[in-house]
Amino acid sequence: MITEFTEQEQIRRNSLSELINLGINPYPAELFEVDATSKEILEKFPTDNSLYQSVNIAGRIMSRRIMGNASFAEIQDETGRIQLYFNRDEVCKEEDKTLYNIVFKKLLDIGDIIGVNGYVFFTKMGEITIHVKGFKLLCKSLRPLPIVKEKEGVIYDAFADPEQRYRQRYVDLIVNSHVKDIFIKRTKLVNSMRAYLNEKGYLEVETPILQPLYGGAAARPFKTHHNALDTTLYLRIANELYLKRLIVGGFDGVYEFSKDFRNEGMDRFHNPEFTQMELYVAYKDYEWMMNLVEEMVEKIAIAVQGATEIKVGDNIINFKRPWKRFTMFEAIAHYTGIDISKMDEKEIFATAQKLNVEVDETMGKGKLIDEIFGETCESKLIQPTFITDYPVEMSPLAKKHRSKEGMVERFEAICNGKEICNAFSELNDPIDQRKRFESQLELGKRGDPEAMMLDEDFLRAIEFGMPPTAGLGIGIDRLAMIMTNAHSIQEVLFFPQMRPEKKAIISNDSEFTDAGIPQEWIVPVKKAGFLTLAELKKANPNKLFNDLCGLRKKLKLEIPAPTLEMIKSWIE
RNA sequence: GAUUAUGUAGCUCAGCUGGUAGAGCAUUGCCCUUUUAAGGCAGGGGUCCUGGGUUCGAGUCCCAGCAUGAUCACCA
């Protein structure tokens, strides 16, 4: 047998055609009525053994133990796994035992999806099991699944290679049950956040993803082109400026779960596309917003994990209110013992060097403070902590602090050593805003690729007047990582961005036959490593001749051995 | 981007100082029958990531590349 499939794939394809020959449709069209799930059976049957005396259940076959005329199998549905018991004479009441002996035992495989009817009972081993009276094939699986086994909590042969898990997330979800759990929790997180915001009366809105100018954050964008308008568009890096336009327009509370795109490095905390929830509420300030974040995240923790305490790595994180609050200067003083709040730029620069923080001459006072904070404090903040009052240079969209010179009214919540949200009293002074944009332009001219662009329409909007507003951006992926104890952002995204999969380019058979290669030699030629005609043309005829003779023997081909002349004629 | 580790059967992994490619699971055939990581016997299955080099001989040593992970840098 010569084939491009693996042996196991070929066996499954053979089973498929045998099923068809037996008159069994491997992909039937009609619905299969399901009236129970594995989870509810496992939960309810022990307390009432009269239940489930005729159930219909469907799922994927995950294991089989065949023993002559009796067999056990496990099927997996959306809620979990349950064992099935097949008995030859139960499944085949008549003389003809084909359905059990051939269809079940030989033609079905792990991975196939079946529907069964039967009654629930306890086996001698005490396991809740469905005694199958009839079954129906719903989908034949043509690829073998990795087999993951587990005993007493120990996983054997885990399907753990991150590349395969992320590229083939469907396989990951089938064989690694905890993975499904992460995504269910992620959705609970989003749902409870949305419910909280709706309950407060804020309006969920949608704003453009394709933007002629990108803004609202400091990041490099993805760039694209609109043909009809013949204009450059960017995928949004944030939606802040649009939501604030809506506040100008008279909505007092708007929010959006925003898929944002940033053209930057990728690692376990960064994916090129990620989700933020941004919220803007009129007539509020950042103090008020801090209280909202505390309350909202505490509620989410309870909704997702049922408790305010969550185990993340080696730490137990407690989201119970109130959270610790530090100004940035206080945090630095706390972790380094040095009070820099009264220092000038020179003194801060010297302090940074003393603390082994990497700094250079181009950094202004604000940047220096931020570097010191990032280096000495951030990773030590495990319990949720608000850091307030940031240097103005770092925050071109935040309002100047009501009492502290050089600072803005801004806070971040840090948790497990990472920023989870960023918020401020929004700058609504259009003249100040224009100046801040202009100084960003200066930074851009000096070569900062992340400097913000001047958004003339946004300025026009706030020149009409925006009420004092509190704004918040909260990273859904980061929060999901914490809430699900996930080590990387890739674990909380169904399909994280990966390098493109390398695809072998294979010439059509007709290209080979057109070049004079006989049909029966195409597979051996491909087996010998020449997948395209172009590669074959570069081959050494003597080596190919040897290889093909070897392959002829190995593959037990019943065709005459090739001649060297013949092979030379292919290559020329 | 830097450093580093890994890449061997469908899956998980062994493979020593260089000498005929191995195990468990999966798969195929047979046996058994309320088993449970089922078991017993017998089989099949490999571009040892790719390309060069050293060598009589490379899965193993050297160089380059590709992929993935980790750490660091970048990402206010």
XYZ file of C-alpha atoms (C1' of nucleotides) in Angstrom:
648
model
C 0.000 0.000 0.000
C 1.493 3.289 -1.050
C -0.126 6.407 0.244
C 0.375 9.961 1.395
C -1.601 9.255 4.565
C -0.110 7.813 7.686
C -0.981 4.214 8.298
C -3.549 5.154 10.922
C -5.232 7.682 8.662
C -5.408 5.134 5.872
C -6.972 2.549 8.184
C -9.665 5.042 9.134
C -10.372 5.864 5.504
C -10.699 2.169 4.782
C -13.137 1.828 7.678
C -15.077 4.746 6.256
C -15.603 3.048 2.908
C -16.495 -0.235 4.585
C -19.144 1.577 6.591
C -20.561 3.012 3.398
C -20.548 -0.466 1.860
C -22.578 -1.676 4.839
C -25.138 1.033 4.093
C -24.148 3.177 7.063
C -23.935 6.910 6.397
C -20.863 8.143 8.282
C -22.094 11.753 8.150
C -25.883 11.590 8.516
C -27.915 14.738 7.942
C -30.771 14.306 10.373
C -30.666 15.573 13.944
C -29.984 13.321 16.890
C -32.218 14.137 19.814
C -30.120 14.427 22.994
C -31.949 14.448 26.315
C -29.177 14.235 28.897
C -25.589 15.269 29.482
C -22.838 13.262 31.093
C -22.513 15.796 33.887
C -26.136 15.745 34.952
C -26.247 11.944 34.875
C -23.150 11.677 37.053
C -24.610 14.227 39.460
C -28.186 13.014 39.768
C -28.105 9.253 39.287
C -26.414 8.395 42.634
C -29.236 10.029 44.592
C -32.050 8.494 42.540
C -31.365 5.220 40.760
C -34.725 5.256 39.032
C -33.642 8.133 36.806
C -32.304 7.835 33.270
C -33.843 4.484 32.413
C -33.983 5.573 28.795
C -31.534 8.281 27.807
C -30.220 9.591 24.526
C -26.753 11.041 24.718
C -24.162 11.941 22.123
C -20.445 12.567 22.166
C -16.999 11.652 21.002
C -15.521 8.237 21.739
C -12.449 8.847 23.918
C -11.481 5.337 24.968
C -12.473 1.753 24.283
C -11.869 -1.475 26.126
C -13.012 -4.330 23.983
C -13.371 -7.780 25.494
C -15.010 -10.320 23.245
C -18.745 -9.860 23.402
C -18.655 -7.070 25.957
C -17.002 -3.680 25.706
C -16.626 -0.465 27.586
C -16.142 2.902 25.978
C -16.104 6.458 27.211
C -17.808 9.236 25.347
C -17.144 12.886 25.923
C -19.825 15.507 25.502
C -19.627 19.209 26.233
C -19.956 18.636 29.967
C -17.535 15.766 30.510
C -17.163 12.035 30.062
C -19.329 9.048 30.829
C -18.734 5.350 30.390
C -20.770 3.204 28.011
C -21.286 -0.539 28.256
C -21.848 -2.442 25.023
C -22.962 -6.060 25.034
C -23.022 -7.937 21.738
C -26.380 -9.590 22.252
C -27.964 -6.408 23.563
C -26.854 -4.339 20.626
C -27.673 -7.121 18.131
C -30.877 -8.844 19.177
C -31.047 -10.928 15.987
C -28.698 -13.575 14.611
C -26.724 -11.002 12.644
C -23.975 -9.684 14.912
C -22.404 -7.367 12.309
C -23.353 -4.186 14.149
C -21.299 -5.219 17.162
C -18.586 -7.457 15.714
C -17.801 -5.378 12.650
C -19.216 -1.892 13.031
C -18.505 -1.261 16.690
C -15.392 -3.364 17.176
C -13.638 -2.854 13.838
C -14.953 0.209 12.076
C -15.368 2.679 14.921
C -12.364 4.458 16.370
C -11.420 6.784 19.159
C -12.516 10.228 18.028
C -15.687 9.148 16.238
C -18.880 10.869 17.341
C -21.818 8.644 18.161
C -25.280 8.928 19.639
C -26.493 6.209 21.986
C -29.681 5.128 23.676
C -29.709 3.076 26.857
C -30.203 3.031 30.605
C -27.916 4.099 33.406
C -26.592 1.596 35.972
C -23.665 0.963 38.310
C -21.016 -1.502 37.166
C -19.423 -3.994 39.533
C -16.614 -1.495 39.906
C -19.163 1.072 41.019
C -18.890 3.330 38.010
C -21.957 5.041 36.619
C -22.363 3.665 33.125
C -24.867 3.723 30.287
C -25.956 0.266 29.211
C -26.241 0.767 25.474
C -29.288 -0.610 23.705
C -28.697 1.128 20.407
C -26.134 3.439 18.894
C -25.756 5.515 15.772
C -22.651 6.837 14.081
C -22.922 10.623 13.764
C -19.471 11.452 12.450
C -16.476 9.371 11.442
C -13.119 10.831 12.480
C -10.288 10.456 9.972
C -7.358 11.551 12.116
C -6.105 9.858 15.274
C -6.345 11.923 18.442
C -3.510 12.026 20.948
C -4.466 9.680 23.766
C -4.142 11.296 27.160
C -4.674 8.989 30.093
C -5.128 9.841 33.685
C -5.108 7.870 36.904
C -5.487 9.299 40.383
C -4.848 12.786 39.107
C -1.626 11.848 37.319
C -1.693 12.611 33.586
C 0.041 10.202 31.263
C 1.176 11.073 27.746
C -0.081 14.642 28.080
C -0.656 16.564 24.863
C 1.495 19.441 26.011
C 3.531 20.869 23.134
C 2.501 24.553 23.044
C 2.947 24.847 19.317
C 0.573 22.009 18.560
C -1.826 23.033 21.318
C -2.208 26.589 20.006
C -2.160 25.788 16.314
C -4.643 22.959 16.734
C -6.668 24.372 19.590
C -9.568 22.063 18.671
C -7.402 19.076 19.586
C -6.274 20.792 22.761
C -9.891 21.385 23.748
C -10.834 17.773 23.065
C -8.065 16.085 25.006
C -7.178 18.609 27.733
C -10.318 19.137 29.775
C -8.893 21.976 31.891
C -8.434 24.085 28.757
C -12.168 24.299 28.180
C -12.502 25.439 31.754
C -10.220 28.427 31.208
C -12.388 29.700 28.380
C -15.629 29.129 30.248
C -14.200 31.227 33.068
C -13.079 33.904 30.645
C -16.612 34.205 29.335
C -17.982 34.318 32.887
C -15.568 37.150 33.585
C -16.771 39.134 30.575
C -20.415 38.394 31.295
C -20.191 39.480 34.916
C -18.342 42.659 33.982
C -20.967 43.474 31.368
C -23.777 42.726 33.819
C -22.178 45.006 36.401
C -21.841 47.879 33.930
C -25.324 47.437 32.533
C -26.743 47.384 36.001
C -25.140 50.790 36.590
C -26.949 52.026 33.497
C -23.936 52.496 31.221
C -24.413 51.995 27.515
C -22.440 49.383 25.618
C -21.369 50.874 22.281
C -19.298 50.010 19.231
C -16.742 52.328 17.674
C -14.539 51.982 14.587
C -11.787 49.414 14.446
C -10.488 50.866 11.192
C -9.371 54.382 12.001
C -7.853 57.072 9.766
C -5.765 58.236 12.741
C -4.766 55.977 15.591
C -4.724 57.323 19.106
C -5.558 56.881 22.738
C -2.417 54.964 23.604
C 1.284 54.901 22.903
C 1.903 52.021 20.540
C 2.795 51.201 16.984
C -0.213 50.337 14.806
C -1.035 47.929 12.019
C -1.501 49.811 8.785
C -3.847 48.931 5.949
C -5.313 50.506 2.865
C -8.854 51.207 1.745
C -9.128 50.838 -2.017
C -12.296 52.793 -2.752
C -11.188 55.773 -0.668
C -7.560 55.259 -1.654
C -6.542 56.085 1.876
C -4.482 54.645 4.692
C -6.381 53.191 7.619
C -5.033 51.858 10.895
C -6.337 49.102 13.113
C -7.146 50.736 16.400
C -4.656 50.643 19.252
C -7.345 51.983 21.615
C -10.861 53.376 21.374
C -10.479 56.101 23.975
C -10.837 59.105 21.694
C -14.039 57.781 20.142
C -15.676 57.026 23.469
C -14.860 60.512 24.697
C -16.533 61.954 21.576
C -19.647 60.098 22.730
C -19.382 61.735 26.154
C -19.246 65.083 24.329
C -22.337 63.945 22.440
C -24.267 63.597 25.671
C -24.013 59.985 26.784
C -23.053 60.007 30.450
C -21.709 56.477 30.673
C -20.390 54.449 27.731
C -18.253 51.346 27.513
C -16.936 48.976 24.885
C -15.204 45.621 24.935
C -12.605 46.598 22.433
C -10.386 44.330 20.403
C -7.226 46.407 19.977
C -4.206 45.773 17.765
C -0.608 46.701 18.476
C 2.238 46.018 16.117
C 4.816 45.153 18.748
C 6.713 42.272 20.261
C 5.035 39.065 21.295
C 5.683 37.171 24.497
C 3.709 35.575 27.249
C 2.101 38.905 28.188
C 1.566 40.329 24.695
C -0.442 39.198 21.688
C -0.813 41.495 18.634
C -4.572 41.572 19.184
C -5.990 41.753 22.661
C -9.113 42.875 24.451
C -9.650 45.870 26.644
C -12.777 47.145 28.259
C -12.847 50.906 28.209
C -15.370 52.837 30.289
C -16.065 56.589 30.432
C -18.422 58.173 32.952
C -19.303 61.852 32.969
C -19.157 64.043 36.084
C -16.834 61.611 37.878
C -13.137 61.661 38.735
C -10.377 59.116 39.200
C -11.051 58.680 42.930
C -14.570 57.607 42.094
C -13.276 55.284 39.355
C -10.932 53.551 41.798
C -13.876 52.591 43.948
C -15.710 51.273 40.913
C -12.760 49.110 39.840
C -12.438 47.613 43.310
C -16.090 46.781 43.494
C -16.312 45.452 39.937
C -13.232 43.225 40.119
C -14.237 41.849 43.500
C -17.607 40.893 42.035
C -15.945 39.301 39.014
C -13.691 37.187 41.234
C -16.723 35.876 43.059
C -18.579 35.228 39.796
C -15.639 33.397 38.218
C -14.075 31.541 41.157
C -16.715 31.819 43.846
C -14.315 33.597 46.192
C -12.320 36.799 46.485
C -9.169 34.770 47.065
C -7.553 33.273 43.990
C -4.473 31.128 43.735
C -2.124 32.393 41.045
C 1.173 30.570 40.726
C 2.613 30.418 44.230
C 0.585 33.368 45.464
C -2.890 33.734 46.890
C -4.352 36.956 45.596
C -7.177 38.525 47.515
C -9.464 40.909 45.653
C -11.481 41.795 48.736
C -12.027 45.525 49.105
C -10.432 47.852 50.013
C -7.211 47.495 48.050
C -3.943 49.075 49.103
C -3.328 52.551 47.692
C 0.045 54.172 47.135
C 1.026 57.269 45.279
C 3.864 56.544 42.924
C 6.278 58.385 45.227
C 5.016 56.466 48.254
C 5.473 53.171 46.469
C 9.053 54.071 45.554
C 9.750 55.236 49.106
C 8.241 52.012 50.450
C 10.318 49.656 48.293
C 13.600 51.594 48.115
C 13.551 53.654 51.314
C 14.248 56.774 49.247
C 11.849 59.714 49.068
C 12.233 61.279 45.640
C 9.153 63.487 45.804
C 11.130 66.649 46.552
C 14.057 65.931 44.236
C 14.820 67.743 41.007
C 15.643 65.991 37.747
C 19.389 65.788 38.449
C 18.916 64.242 41.865
C 16.411 61.733 40.521
C 18.813 60.784 37.762
C 21.527 60.150 40.353
C 19.111 58.143 42.470
C 18.173 55.985 39.498
C 21.826 55.199 38.866
C 22.344 54.376 42.532
C 19.417 51.926 42.318
C 20.913 50.295 39.196
C 17.962 51.426 37.087
C 18.978 51.813 33.461
C 18.551 55.437 32.475
C 19.977 57.763 29.875
C 20.342 61.479 29.255
C 17.299 61.723 26.972
C 14.885 60.837 29.739
C 12.915 63.629 31.346
C 11.904 63.746 34.990
C 8.634 61.918 34.399
C 10.254 59.122 32.471
C 12.932 58.745 35.163
C 10.322 58.404 37.897
C 8.436 55.882 35.825
C 11.587 53.842 35.187
C 12.436 53.756 38.882
C 8.913 52.661 39.718
C 8.845 49.960 37.034
C 12.206 48.611 38.083
C 11.871 48.653 41.858
C 8.163 48.331 42.641
C 5.956 46.817 39.979
C 7.049 43.194 40.228
C 6.745 43.297 44.025
C 3.107 44.322 43.973
C 1.362 40.975 44.185
C -1.848 41.882 45.989
C -4.073 44.264 44.010
C -2.764 47.763 44.640
C -3.667 51.154 43.232
C -0.758 53.339 42.235
C -1.866 56.944 41.870
C -0.596 60.286 40.605
C 1.696 59.890 37.603
C 4.107 62.363 36.039
C 2.395 64.535 33.456
C 4.892 63.735 30.660
C 3.721 60.136 30.520
C 0.022 60.890 30.310
C -1.019 63.221 27.493
C -4.737 62.486 27.890
C -5.026 62.837 31.671
C -6.068 65.917 33.612
C -3.489 67.822 35.648
C -3.595 66.984 39.314
C -5.866 69.243 41.339
C -3.096 69.937 43.904
C 0.206 68.326 42.924
C 2.428 70.199 40.529
C 3.745 68.172 37.567
C 1.419 65.257 38.201
C -1.789 64.022 36.631
C -4.848 62.407 38.170
C -4.151 58.903 37.051
C -4.044 55.471 38.605
C -3.106 51.978 37.614
C -4.091 48.817 39.422
C -1.158 46.433 39.726
C -1.773 42.798 40.535
C 0.559 39.820 40.481
C 3.343 42.177 39.422
C 1.537 43.380 36.296
C -0.653 46.303 35.329
C -4.284 45.268 34.974
C -5.904 48.631 34.438
C -5.177 52.253 33.738
C -7.497 55.148 34.453
C -7.628 58.871 34.872
C -9.627 61.989 35.290
C -9.890 62.766 31.605
C -8.363 65.933 30.281
C -11.233 68.119 29.052
C -9.365 71.424 28.666
C -9.058 71.672 24.865
C -6.233 74.182 24.975
C -4.154 72.061 27.321
C -5.014 69.004 25.224
C -3.720 70.683 22.090
C -0.457 71.540 23.835
C -0.051 67.959 25.031
C -0.603 66.605 21.517
C 1.920 69.112 20.214
C 4.559 67.962 22.656
C 3.808 64.390 21.506
C 4.480 65.537 17.959
C 7.829 66.839 19.166
C 8.621 63.423 20.600
C 7.600 61.896 17.283
C 9.963 64.191 15.400
C 12.742 63.145 17.755
C 12.091 59.584 16.652
C 9.772 58.116 19.282
C 7.760 55.643 17.171
C 5.018 55.566 19.775
C 4.325 59.240 20.100
C 0.672 60.098 19.634
C -0.713 61.792 16.581
C -2.622 65.040 16.737
C -6.275 64.263 16.238
C -7.854 67.492 14.974
C -11.378 66.079 15.010
C -11.026 64.963 18.610
C -9.860 68.439 19.563
C -12.833 69.927 17.725
C -15.090 67.643 19.747
C -13.754 68.678 23.123
C -13.722 72.321 22.094
C -17.516 71.975 22.068
C -17.081 70.946 25.705
C -16.753 67.585 27.436
C -17.989 67.284 31.006
C -15.448 66.248 33.611
C -15.114 62.539 33.012
C -13.474 59.521 34.570
C -12.063 56.982 32.124
C -10.864 53.427 32.556
C -9.133 50.818 30.443
C -8.931 47.333 31.858
C -7.072 44.488 30.172
C -9.425 41.559 29.796
C -6.710 39.092 28.826
C -4.486 40.047 31.756
C -7.409 39.838 34.126
C -8.399 36.476 32.663
C -4.835 35.225 33.213
C -5.075 36.059 36.888
C -8.594 34.733 37.320
C -7.715 31.400 35.693
C -4.157 31.050 37.027
C -2.833 31.015 33.468
C 0.884 31.398 32.926
C 0.662 33.147 29.560
C -1.726 35.238 27.501
C -1.726 32.492 24.868
C -3.500 30.251 27.388
C -6.477 32.605 27.611
C -6.828 33.243 23.846
C -8.420 30.530 21.759
C -6.221 31.259 18.765
C -3.110 33.193 19.754
C -1.058 34.644 16.944
C 1.639 32.257 15.703
C 4.225 32.362 12.966
C 2.648 31.094 9.762
C 2.691 27.331 9.589
C 5.246 26.045 7.135
C 3.402 24.351 4.329
C 5.144 21.907 2.071
C 4.544 22.883 -1.524
C 3.588 19.844 -3.518
C 3.267 19.712 -7.278
C 0.123 18.211 -8.782
C 0.381 14.720 -10.157
C -0.418 16.147 -13.598
C 2.705 18.312 -13.481
C 4.740 15.156 -12.986
C 2.975 13.161 -15.679
C 3.273 16.085 -18.106
C 7.022 15.973 -17.533
C 7.013 12.314 -18.547
C 7.063 10.668 -15.151
C 4.840 7.597 -15.118
C 1.894 7.717 -12.709
C 3.122 4.718 -10.697
C 6.437 6.445 -9.919
C 4.980 9.680 -8.585
C 4.442 8.486 -5.031
C 7.919 6.937 -4.749
C 9.460 10.127 -6.156
C 7.622 12.167 -3.537
C 8.653 9.673 -0.871
C 12.251 10.148 -1.974
C 11.890 13.794 -0.967
C 11.040 15.503 -4.262
C 7.713 17.167 -3.681
C 7.872 19.559 -6.595
C 8.900 19.194 -10.200
C 11.382 22.049 -9.780
C 13.192 20.151 -7.028
C 13.184 16.979 -9.093
C 14.845 18.803 -11.988
C 17.762 19.591 -9.680
C 18.166 15.996 -8.521
C 21.249 13.866 -9.020
C 19.979 11.093 -11.352
C 22.304 8.439 -9.931
C 21.205 9.063 -6.375
C 17.539 9.164 -7.386
C 17.976 5.905 -9.269
C 19.384 4.252 -6.163
C 16.715 5.706 -3.914
C 13.894 4.623 -6.188
C 15.235 1.062 -6.426
C 15.390 0.993 -2.648
C 11.886 2.390 -2.296
C 10.547 -0.112 -4.792
C 11.734 -2.884 -2.538
C 10.645 -1.188 0.647
C 7.163 -0.313 -0.545
C 6.843 -3.738 -2.183
C 5.880 -2.168 -5.497
C 4.876 -4.614 -8.187
C 6.290 -2.583 -11.038
C 9.507 -3.111 -12.987
C 12.632 -1.481 -11.610
C 13.409 1.887 -13.180
C 16.362 2.326 -15.505
C 18.918 5.046 -15.165
C 18.136 6.262 -18.701
C 14.483 6.605 -17.804
C 15.302 8.697 -14.755
C 17.708 10.868 -16.712
C 14.942 11.540 -19.219
C 12.690 12.847 -16.400
C 15.277 15.264 -15.213
C 16.315 16.719 -18.532
C 16.528 41.790 19.066
C 20.165 38.933 22.762
C 21.201 34.534 25.510
C 19.849 29.602 26.206
C 17.268 24.857 25.890
C 14.616 21.585 22.889
C 13.338 19.197 17.945
C 13.700 10.948 17.253
C 6.934 6.641 15.427
C 0.056 9.394 15.541
C 1.103 11.050 21.262
C 4.762 11.074 25.536
C 9.766 10.198 25.666
C 14.737 6.950 26.013
C 18.986 6.454 22.922
C 26.096 6.155 26.901
C 32.802 7.724 24.956
C 30.285 8.084 17.046
C 29.299 1.523 15.087
C 22.443 -2.345 12.221
C 16.898 3.260 15.462
C 14.095 1.769 21.004
C 9.933 1.830 25.032
C 4.870 2.929 26.755
C 0.297 4.468 24.823
C -2.235 4.593 20.021
C -2.752 1.259 15.661
C -3.291 -4.104 13.104
C -4.343 -9.649 14.028
C -5.689 -13.403 17.700
C -7.434 -14.687 22.998
C -10.499 -13.242 27.226
C -15.072 -10.981 29.245
C -18.775 -5.894 34.185
C -13.549 -3.465 32.584
C -11.168 1.236 34.020
C -4.070 4.228 32.656
C -8.062 -3.313 31.420
C -4.847 -7.617 30.477
C -2.082 -11.656 27.463
C 0.390 -13.149 22.738
C 2.012 -11.701 17.823
C 2.783 -7.789 14.112
C 3.097 -3.025 11.282
C 4.707 1.911 11.644
C 10.801 6.408 11.241
C 13.135 12.394 5.954
C 16.096 10.919 13.888
C 13.600 19.388 12.029
C 16.379 21.143 7.267
C 21.069 21.947 4.686
C 26.238 21.656 4.813
C 30.917 19.780 7.195
C 34.329 16.250 9.989
C 34.729 10.751 9.683
C 35.692 4.371 6.858
C 30.986 5.343 9.443
C 26.736 10.770 12.346
C 20.287 10.406 15.763
C 25.038 11.327 18.450
C 30.506 15.837 16.987
C 31.010 20.973 14.266
C 28.701 25.132 11.298
C 24.359 27.530 9.236
C 19.141 27.828 8.933
C 13.930 26.867 10.575
C 10.381 26.070 14.522
C 8.933 26.145 19.644
C 9.823 27.164 24.882
C 12.387 29.948 28.850
C 15.045 34.338 30.526
C 16.330 39.305 29.311
C 15.481 43.762 26.240
C 11.304 46.352 23.858
C 5.991 47.017 24.775
C 4.762 54.612 29.302
